[in-house]
Amino acid sequence: MCGAPLNSLVMYNDVPFFWDNWDICHHSLDTVPIRIQDNLVAFTPTKSETEISLTFEFKISEKSSLKQRIIFYSDSPRIDFRTEVEWFERKKFLKALFPVNLVSDYASFECGSGLIRRPRHANTEWDQARYEVCGHRFCDVSEAGFGVAVLNDCKFGYSVRDNTIGLSLLKAGEFPWEMTDKCKHEFTYSLLCHERPLTEPDDNGVFEHAMYLNSPIWAVTCPSSSEVTLPSLVQVSP
């Protein structure tokens, strides 16, 4: 996958042995994926003083579609992928893949109490069983002078094998309920390149950008002629 483009949107057949609304089996990831980007419907570039964005629309199937706005900022190294999906598939599994060329034995995942490191190889049975692992706001692969983090605002399943970081986006299980996740979805994930290894929270901005992605700052316009109260936060007077 090293020669593949970043943010390759692929869909696998997903047929777990049991409880397919929850389970992910390794044999699903061994099937030949369907490339969503091969079915481009529309493309719209836009730019402003602070950002450049590329909006793509893809047809997944007769019932499902995906619209994605890729945003490049003038004042931030982060690249955002704002995504809308009309998802009505059966027994499918959608992932975003980011091939990287980094020399590192481990990938780092944010967890509830900090970070957990997991090997990028599958040399042992223990490692082979970790073909899909959980992570909170980001996954990071770093070498001595460079690193790549994939951030997310609501997707917590990752796979890191060899030189490819995968973020799990959507499933389409049917047991025990056939309509699970069959609706419209909106979410954002991001790519962040940084210069130093992931060690301390302030070293490279990964923690900071993950926080901003999950807790964005909202600007509110308040009437100048009356007092406005924002619940539990601040009080503004003219």
XYZ file of C-alpha atoms in Angstrom:
238
model
C 0.000 0.000 0.000
C 2.989 2.407 0.204
C 2.421 3.483 -3.386
C -1.281 4.152 -2.793
C -2.587 7.681 -2.139
C -3.341 8.941 1.338
C -6.979 8.741 2.440
C -7.852 5.765 0.248
C -11.532 5.069 0.938
C -12.135 1.332 0.626
C -15.056 -0.964 1.408
C -14.685 -4.620 2.401
C -17.162 -7.464 2.561
C -17.974 -7.886 6.260
C -19.294 -11.308 7.283
C -18.311 -12.085 10.900
C -19.031 -15.498 12.411
C -21.332 -14.074 15.126
C -22.825 -10.742 16.197
C -21.988 -8.887 13.006
C -23.160 -5.535 14.402
C -20.108 -5.625 16.676
C -17.559 -8.175 15.495
C -14.842 -7.634 12.874
C -13.076 -10.762 11.642
C -9.629 -10.788 10.090
C -10.847 -12.645 7.015
C -12.942 -9.584 6.074
C -9.798 -7.464 5.766
C -8.188 -10.137 3.588
C -10.828 -9.739 0.874
C -10.249 -7.515 -2.154
C -11.636 -4.073 -1.228
C -13.861 -1.873 -3.366
C -12.263 1.532 -4.020
C -14.895 4.206 -3.354
C -12.892 6.905 -5.153
C -13.222 5.046 -8.449
C -16.871 6.186 -8.580
C -16.434 9.967 -8.632
C -19.647 11.894 -9.284
C -18.631 15.547 -8.732
C -15.599 17.635 -7.757
C -15.614 21.260 -6.555
C -12.529 23.269 -5.494
C -12.895 26.438 -3.411
C -10.461 28.824 -1.719
C -10.426 31.748 0.665
C -7.778 33.778 2.488
C -7.477 31.137 5.206
C -8.109 27.796 3.500
C -8.337 25.757 0.330
C -10.922 23.000 0.123
C -11.642 20.205 -2.335
C -15.131 18.701 -2.266
C -15.638 15.236 -3.726
C -18.860 13.293 -4.178
C -18.758 9.532 -4.685
C -21.362 6.911 -5.444
C -20.924 3.878 -3.199
C -23.890 1.910 -4.550
C -27.453 2.460 -5.743
C -28.504 3.371 -2.193
C -25.351 4.802 -0.620
C -23.188 7.837 -1.361
C -20.309 9.751 0.204
C -19.468 13.466 0.126
C -16.133 14.636 1.491
C -14.626 18.082 1.883
C -10.837 18.053 2.250
C -9.611 21.275 3.890
C -6.050 22.679 3.825
C -5.514 25.568 6.272
C -3.104 28.487 5.873
C -2.325 28.609 9.607
C -2.406 24.923 10.574
C -0.557 21.753 9.518
C -3.742 19.743 9.990
C -5.711 18.475 6.992
C -9.394 17.854 7.747
C -11.660 15.380 5.983
C -15.247 16.492 6.683
C -17.414 13.608 5.597
C -21.109 12.996 4.983
C -22.284 9.482 4.156
C -25.710 8.207 3.145
C -25.129 4.637 4.331
C -27.554 1.849 3.412
C -25.216 -1.070 2.739
C -25.519 -4.722 3.790
C -22.590 -6.534 5.411
C -19.971 -3.988 4.346
C -17.110 -2.285 6.188
C -15.768 1.165 5.231
C -12.232 2.276 6.085
C -9.897 5.186 5.280
C -6.303 4.048 4.642
C -3.177 6.173 5.032
C -0.024 4.498 3.677
C 3.124 5.920 5.278
C 6.846 5.273 4.890
C 8.141 5.473 8.456
C 10.675 3.332 10.300
C 9.062 2.377 13.601
C 8.244 -0.861 15.387
C 5.217 0.580 17.163
C 2.095 2.682 16.684
C 0.747 4.811 19.548
C -2.959 5.075 20.364
C -4.601 7.490 22.758
C -6.531 5.742 25.522
C -8.393 6.870 28.629
C -5.244 7.319 30.728
C -2.673 8.411 28.161
C -1.097 6.328 25.395
C -0.755 2.659 24.572
C 1.846 1.358 22.127
C 1.175 -1.649 19.915
C 3.493 -3.377 17.426
C 3.003 -2.740 13.717
C 3.873 -6.322 12.774
C 2.045 -9.640 13.192
C 4.937 -11.877 14.245
C 3.165 -13.614 17.126
C -0.367 -14.910 17.696
C -0.907 -12.037 20.137
C 0.045 -9.514 17.470
C -2.043 -11.259 14.818
C -5.118 -10.920 17.035
C -4.694 -7.128 17.069
C -5.686 -6.594 13.429
C -8.298 -4.099 14.715
C -7.706 -2.114 17.924
C -9.355 0.765 19.726
C -7.998 4.273 20.072
C -9.606 7.464 21.286
C -8.801 10.737 19.534
C -5.750 9.723 17.514
C -3.310 7.091 16.306
C 0.317 8.052 15.666
C 3.301 6.478 13.929
C 6.625 8.267 14.510
C 10.293 7.827 13.746
C 13.227 9.901 15.046
C 12.576 13.112 13.093
C 9.079 12.798 11.680
C 5.641 11.450 12.513
C 2.109 11.100 11.186
C -1.062 11.132 13.281
C -4.603 10.294 12.162
C -7.117 12.144 14.342
C -10.864 11.606 14.598
C -13.874 13.176 16.299
C -16.025 10.044 16.833
C -14.433 6.958 15.224
C -12.438 4.732 17.550
C -11.355 1.679 15.539
C -7.870 1.530 13.989
C -5.666 -0.927 12.190
C -1.919 -0.425 11.733
C -0.079 -3.071 9.757
C 3.318 -2.566 8.178
C 3.111 0.864 6.504
C -0.627 1.531 6.472
C -2.721 3.302 9.105
C -6.411 2.427 8.778
C -9.330 4.264 10.396
C -12.608 2.336 10.561
C -15.536 4.532 9.519
C -18.744 2.496 9.153
C -20.102 -1.047 9.391
C -23.291 -2.473 7.947
C -24.139 -5.415 10.179
C -27.589 -6.995 10.274
C -27.663 -9.077 13.459
C -29.263 -8.658 15.903
C -30.860 -5.619 14.161
C -30.801 -5.286 10.399
C -31.091 -1.463 10.329
C -28.043 -0.726 12.504
C -26.229 2.439 11.276
C -28.305 2.582 8.088
C -28.849 6.357 7.985
C -26.982 9.596 7.277
C -23.644 10.050 9.073
C -21.500 13.157 9.535
C -17.987 13.028 10.976
C -14.513 14.510 10.592
C -11.105 12.906 10.694
C -7.726 14.560 10.115
C -4.153 13.988 9.046
C -1.394 15.709 11.014
C 2.315 15.536 10.159
C 4.817 16.579 12.818
C 8.607 16.841 13.175
C 9.366 15.078 16.457
C 8.367 11.696 17.902
C 5.240 11.468 20.001
C 6.572 11.702 23.553
C 5.247 14.649 25.564
C 1.861 16.392 25.090
C 3.391 19.717 23.982
C 6.181 18.353 21.774
C 4.440 18.251 18.420
C 0.841 19.460 18.716
C -0.847 16.065 18.336
C -2.682 16.248 21.666
C -3.561 19.901 21.073
C -4.970 19.352 17.589
C -6.887 16.269 18.752
C -8.483 18.379 21.480
C -9.406 21.197 19.059
C -10.929 18.713 16.604
C -13.111 17.199 19.320
C -13.877 20.460 21.166
C -13.937 23.235 18.551
C -14.243 26.900 19.525
C -17.562 28.419 18.449
C -17.965 32.121 17.674
C -21.291 33.602 18.803
C -22.700 36.979 17.728
C -24.527 38.659 20.617
C -27.030 41.518 20.356
C -25.468 44.770 21.573
C -28.667 46.137 23.118
C -29.357 43.427 25.671
C -27.613 41.208 28.151
C -26.871 37.711 26.862
C -26.136 34.719 29.086
C -24.327 31.704 27.742
C -25.270 28.740 29.974
C -22.632 27.806 32.555
C -19.882 29.739 30.749
C -19.796 33.539 30.628
C -22.078 36.549 30.876
C -21.840 39.353 28.310
C -23.149 42.865 28.905
C -23.285 45.797 26.415
